[in-house]
Coordinates of C-alpha atoms in Angstrom, one line a residue:
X1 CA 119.0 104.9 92.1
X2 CA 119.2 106.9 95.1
X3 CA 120.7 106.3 98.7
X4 CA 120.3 107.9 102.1
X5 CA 124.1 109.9 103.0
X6 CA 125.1 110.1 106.9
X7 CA 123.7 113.2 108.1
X8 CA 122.9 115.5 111.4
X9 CA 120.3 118.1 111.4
X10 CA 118.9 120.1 114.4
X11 CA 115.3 120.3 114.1
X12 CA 114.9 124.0 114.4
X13 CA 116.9 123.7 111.5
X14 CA 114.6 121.2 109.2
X15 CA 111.6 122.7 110.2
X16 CA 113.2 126.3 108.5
X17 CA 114.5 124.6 105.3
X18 CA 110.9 123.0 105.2
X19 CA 109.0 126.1 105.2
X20 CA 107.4 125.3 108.5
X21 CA 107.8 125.8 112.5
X22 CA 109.2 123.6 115.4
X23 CA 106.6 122.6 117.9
X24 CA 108.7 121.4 121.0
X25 CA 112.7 120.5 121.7
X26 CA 114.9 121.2 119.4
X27 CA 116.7 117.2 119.1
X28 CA 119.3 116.8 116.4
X29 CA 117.8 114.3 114.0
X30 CA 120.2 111.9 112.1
X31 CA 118.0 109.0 110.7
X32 CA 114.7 109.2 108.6
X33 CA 111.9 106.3 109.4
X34 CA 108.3 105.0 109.4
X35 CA 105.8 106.3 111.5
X36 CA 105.1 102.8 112.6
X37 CA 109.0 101.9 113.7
X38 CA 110.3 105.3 115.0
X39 CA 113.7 105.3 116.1
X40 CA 115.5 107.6 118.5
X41 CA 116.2 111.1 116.9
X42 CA 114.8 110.3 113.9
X43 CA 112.2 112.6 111.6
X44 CA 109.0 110.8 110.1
X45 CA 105.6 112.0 108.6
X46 CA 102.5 111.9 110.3
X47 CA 99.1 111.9 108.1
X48 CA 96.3 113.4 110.3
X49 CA 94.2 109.9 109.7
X50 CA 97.2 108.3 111.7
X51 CA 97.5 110.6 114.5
X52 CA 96.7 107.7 117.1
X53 CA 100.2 106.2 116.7
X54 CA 101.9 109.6 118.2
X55 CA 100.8 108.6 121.7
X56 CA 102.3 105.2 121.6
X57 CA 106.6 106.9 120.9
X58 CA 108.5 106.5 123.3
X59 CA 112.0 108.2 122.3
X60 CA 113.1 111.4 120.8
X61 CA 111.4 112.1 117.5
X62 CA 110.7 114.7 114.7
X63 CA 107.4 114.7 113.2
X64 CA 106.2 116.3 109.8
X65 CA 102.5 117.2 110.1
X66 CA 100.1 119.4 109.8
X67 CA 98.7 121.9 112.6
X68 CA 95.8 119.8 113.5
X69 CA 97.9 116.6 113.7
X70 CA 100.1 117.9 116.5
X71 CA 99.5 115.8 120.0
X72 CA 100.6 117.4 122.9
X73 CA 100.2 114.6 125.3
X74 CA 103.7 112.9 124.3
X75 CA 107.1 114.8 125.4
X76 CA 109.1 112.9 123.0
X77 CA 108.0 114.6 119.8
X78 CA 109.0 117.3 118.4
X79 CA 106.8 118.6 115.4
X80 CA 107.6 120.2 112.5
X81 CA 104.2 122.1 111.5
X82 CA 103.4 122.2 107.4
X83 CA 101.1 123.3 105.0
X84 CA 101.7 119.9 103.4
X85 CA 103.4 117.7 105.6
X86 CA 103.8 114.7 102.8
X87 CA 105.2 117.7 100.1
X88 CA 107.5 119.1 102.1
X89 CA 109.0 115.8 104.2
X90 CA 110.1 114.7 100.8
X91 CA 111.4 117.7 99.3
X92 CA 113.8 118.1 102.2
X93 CA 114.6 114.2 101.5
X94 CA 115.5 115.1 97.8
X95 CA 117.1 118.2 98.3
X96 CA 119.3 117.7 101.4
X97 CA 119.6 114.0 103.0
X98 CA 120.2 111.7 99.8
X99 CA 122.7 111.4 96.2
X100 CA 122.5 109.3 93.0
X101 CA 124.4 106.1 93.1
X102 CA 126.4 105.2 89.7
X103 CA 127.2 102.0 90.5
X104 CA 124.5 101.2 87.8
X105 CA 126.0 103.7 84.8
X106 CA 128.0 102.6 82.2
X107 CA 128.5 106.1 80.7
X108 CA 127.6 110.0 81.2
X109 CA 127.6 111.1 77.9
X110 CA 127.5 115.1 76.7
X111 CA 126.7 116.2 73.0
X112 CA 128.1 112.7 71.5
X113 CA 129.2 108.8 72.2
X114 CA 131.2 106.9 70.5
X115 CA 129.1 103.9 71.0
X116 CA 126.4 105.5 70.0
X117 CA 127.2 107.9 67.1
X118 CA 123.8 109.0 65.7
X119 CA 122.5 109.5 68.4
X120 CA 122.0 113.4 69.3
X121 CA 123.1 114.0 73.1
X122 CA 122.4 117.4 75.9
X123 CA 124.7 117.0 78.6
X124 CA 125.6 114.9 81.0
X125 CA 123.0 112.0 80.2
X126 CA 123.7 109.0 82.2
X127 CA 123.1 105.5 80.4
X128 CA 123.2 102.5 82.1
X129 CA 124.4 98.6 81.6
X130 CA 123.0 97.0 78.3
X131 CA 121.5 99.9 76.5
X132 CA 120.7 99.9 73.1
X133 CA 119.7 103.5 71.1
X134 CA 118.8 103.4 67.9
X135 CA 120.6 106.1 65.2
X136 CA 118.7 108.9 65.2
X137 CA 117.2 109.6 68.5
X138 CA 117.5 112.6 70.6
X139 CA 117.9 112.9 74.7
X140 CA 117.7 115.9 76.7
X141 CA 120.5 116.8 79.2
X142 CA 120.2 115.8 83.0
X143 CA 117.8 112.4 81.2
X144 CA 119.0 108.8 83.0
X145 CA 118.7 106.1 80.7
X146 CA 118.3 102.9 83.0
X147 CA 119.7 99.5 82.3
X148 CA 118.5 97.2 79.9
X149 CA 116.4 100.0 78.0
X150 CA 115.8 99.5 74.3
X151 CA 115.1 102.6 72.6
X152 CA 113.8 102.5 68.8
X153 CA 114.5 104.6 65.9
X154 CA 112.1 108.3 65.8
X155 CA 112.2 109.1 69.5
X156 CA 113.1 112.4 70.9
X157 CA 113.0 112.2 74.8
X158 CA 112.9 115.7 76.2
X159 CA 115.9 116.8 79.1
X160 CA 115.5 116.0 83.4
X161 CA 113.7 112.5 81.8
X162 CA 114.0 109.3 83.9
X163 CA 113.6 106.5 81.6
X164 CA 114.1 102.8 84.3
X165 CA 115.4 99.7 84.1
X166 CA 113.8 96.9 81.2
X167 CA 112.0 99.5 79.8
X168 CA 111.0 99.6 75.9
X169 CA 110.6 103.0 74.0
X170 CA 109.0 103.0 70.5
X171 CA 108.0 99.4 70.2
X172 CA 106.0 98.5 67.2
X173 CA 101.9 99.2 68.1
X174 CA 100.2 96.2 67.2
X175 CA 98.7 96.4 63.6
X176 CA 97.3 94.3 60.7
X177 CA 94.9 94.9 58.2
X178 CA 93.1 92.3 56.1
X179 CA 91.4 92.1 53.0
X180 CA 89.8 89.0 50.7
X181 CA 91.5 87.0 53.2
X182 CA 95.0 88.1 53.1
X183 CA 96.3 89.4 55.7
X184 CA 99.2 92.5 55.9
X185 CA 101.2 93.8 59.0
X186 CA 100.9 97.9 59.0
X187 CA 104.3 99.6 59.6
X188 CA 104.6 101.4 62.7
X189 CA 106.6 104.2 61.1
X190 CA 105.3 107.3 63.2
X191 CA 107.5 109.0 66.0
X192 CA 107.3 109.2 69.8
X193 CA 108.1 112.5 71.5
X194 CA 108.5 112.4 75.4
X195 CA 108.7 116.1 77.2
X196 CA 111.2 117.6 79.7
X197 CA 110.7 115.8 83.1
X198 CA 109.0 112.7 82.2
X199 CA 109.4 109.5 84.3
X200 CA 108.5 106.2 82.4
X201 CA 108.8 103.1 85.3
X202 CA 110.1 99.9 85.1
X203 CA 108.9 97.2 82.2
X204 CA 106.8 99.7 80.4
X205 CA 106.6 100.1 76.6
X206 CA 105.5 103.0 74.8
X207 CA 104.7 102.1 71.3
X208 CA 105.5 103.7 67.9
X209 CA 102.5 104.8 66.0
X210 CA 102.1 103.6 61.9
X211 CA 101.1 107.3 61.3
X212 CA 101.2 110.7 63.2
X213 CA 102.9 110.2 66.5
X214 CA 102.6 109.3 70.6
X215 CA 103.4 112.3 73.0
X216 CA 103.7 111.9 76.7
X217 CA 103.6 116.2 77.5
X218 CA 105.8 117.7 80.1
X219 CA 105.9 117.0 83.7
X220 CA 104.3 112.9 82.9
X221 CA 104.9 110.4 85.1
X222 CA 104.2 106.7 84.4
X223 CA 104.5 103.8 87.0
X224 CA 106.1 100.9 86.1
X225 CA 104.6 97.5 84.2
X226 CA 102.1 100.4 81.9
X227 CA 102.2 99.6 78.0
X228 CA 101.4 102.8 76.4
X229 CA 99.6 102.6 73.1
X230 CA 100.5 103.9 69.9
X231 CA 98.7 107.4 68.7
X232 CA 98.3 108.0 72.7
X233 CA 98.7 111.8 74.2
X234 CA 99.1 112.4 77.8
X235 CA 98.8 115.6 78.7
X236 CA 100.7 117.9 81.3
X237 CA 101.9 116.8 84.8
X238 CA 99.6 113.4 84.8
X239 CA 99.8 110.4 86.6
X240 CA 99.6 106.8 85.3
X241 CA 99.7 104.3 87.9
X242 CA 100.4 100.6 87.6
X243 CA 98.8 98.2 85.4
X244 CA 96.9 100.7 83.0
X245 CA 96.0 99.6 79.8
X246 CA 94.2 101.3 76.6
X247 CA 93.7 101.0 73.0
X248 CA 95.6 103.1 70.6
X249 CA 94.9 106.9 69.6
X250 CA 93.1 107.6 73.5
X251 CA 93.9 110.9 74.9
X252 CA 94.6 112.2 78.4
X253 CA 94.1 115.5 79.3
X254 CA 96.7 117.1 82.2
X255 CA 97.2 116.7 85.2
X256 CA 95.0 113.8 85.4
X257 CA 95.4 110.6 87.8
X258 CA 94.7 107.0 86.0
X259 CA 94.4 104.4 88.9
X260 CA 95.8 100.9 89.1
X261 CA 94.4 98.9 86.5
X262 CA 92.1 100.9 84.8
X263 CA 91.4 99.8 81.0
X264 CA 90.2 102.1 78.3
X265 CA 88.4 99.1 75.7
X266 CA 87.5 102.2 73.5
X267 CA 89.7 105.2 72.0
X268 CA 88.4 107.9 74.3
X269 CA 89.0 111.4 75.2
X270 CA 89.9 112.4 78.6
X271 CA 89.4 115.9 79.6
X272 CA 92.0 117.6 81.9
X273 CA 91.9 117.6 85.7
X274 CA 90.2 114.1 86.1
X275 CA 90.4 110.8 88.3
X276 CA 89.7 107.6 87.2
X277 CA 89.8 104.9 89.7

């Protein structure tokens, strides 16, 4: 949804809107690359594991890095020292060098839609090609609704949500019941409520409880391809990577990190602060 603009920046000047210091010339940098494939006055991050590939530039470069990464054997480079080199190279990404591309939006929508007129709006929402909202549902100002999203009725998505392409919100959770050998389907008639800066990724689906509801808490961010279950809570500012899969009713506490492909095969309890692998 983003793209790069044309820009100039002296280095002096990065390295101050950063938070950090220059370490050598003071080059005007106008591209942003890979350590790996540096070109001429561009800026790039530098982990301290890969110092060894700062000896092998050979043009004009800005580095973000940490005090102990800095390799004074190589005039080209210019260093812009950091706390937390990663953090701040892509804040000043975000904040200065790039802007949302529309090209993708069928409507920015404030308060109310005529295409969708039960739905409850904040301002300036942006919803994209083939949406469907069903009546009822509620989305914060400054969300993005990507293309090809489905969202079902008893959702309220918070405000500053990213919800991406192909994405399903409150799908049916899978339930039957059986008894003397008949067999019922349980209707998923609970509610989903998403919290103010949530990212959900591509192809995801978070389900619709029969009872009670599924909450995804402030500040969650959920990689794409993740099906999240019905009756789930994920708790503040926590990270769900690729692939993860539980039963229903599991609970994650904040600021938690689930790795790729984990699987809960039992409703558990996840305490805050944790990482699973």
């Amino acid at each position: 949804m983003y793209q790069l603009n044309d820009f100039e920046f002296p280095a002096f000047e990065i390295a101050g809107l950063a938070g950090g210091e220059l370490q050598g010339d003071d080059i005007l940098v106008d591209s942003v690359c890979s350590l790996n494939a540096v070109n001429t006055n561009a800026m790039t991050l530098c982990y301290p594991s890969n110092k060894e590939f700062l000896k092998d530039i050979c043009v004009p470069c800005a580095v973000f890095c940490t005090k102990d990464t800095v390799f004074s054997g190589n005039d080209f480079l210019s260093f812009i020292v950091v706390e937390n080199p990663k953090f701040a190279f892509f804040s000043f990404i975000n904040d200065f060098l790039i802007r949302d591309t529309d090209y993708w939006v069928d409507s920015v929508i404030s308060e109310s839609s005529a295409k969708y007129p039960d739905v409850e709006f904040g301002f300036n929402v942006r919803v994209g090609q083939n949406v469907l909202i069903a009546p009822g549902t509620k989305i914060g100002s400054n969300s993005i609704v990507g293309s090809n999203v489905v969202i079902r009725t008893n959702v309220t998505i918070g405000s500053d949500c990213v919800i991406k392409d192909n994405t399903v919100i409150g799908s049916e959770g899978f339930g039957y019941t059986k008894h003397e050998g008949r067999m019922i389907h349980v209707p998923q008639i609970g509610f989903i409520v998403v919290g103010d800066d949530v990212v959900i990724g591509s192809n995801c689906t978070v389900e619709r409880p029969a009872l009670g509801e599924t909450r995804l808490e402030r500040g969650v961010k959920i990689d794409d391809l993740v099906q999240v279950g019905h009756n789930w809570k994920i708790g503040e500012g926590t990270i769900v990577t690729t692939g993860f899969k539980a039963v229903g009713g599991c609970t994650i506490g904040k600021n938690c990190f689930i790795g790729i492909g984990a699987v809960f095969a039992k409703r558990i309890t996840v305490g805050d602060d944790c990482i699973i692998g």
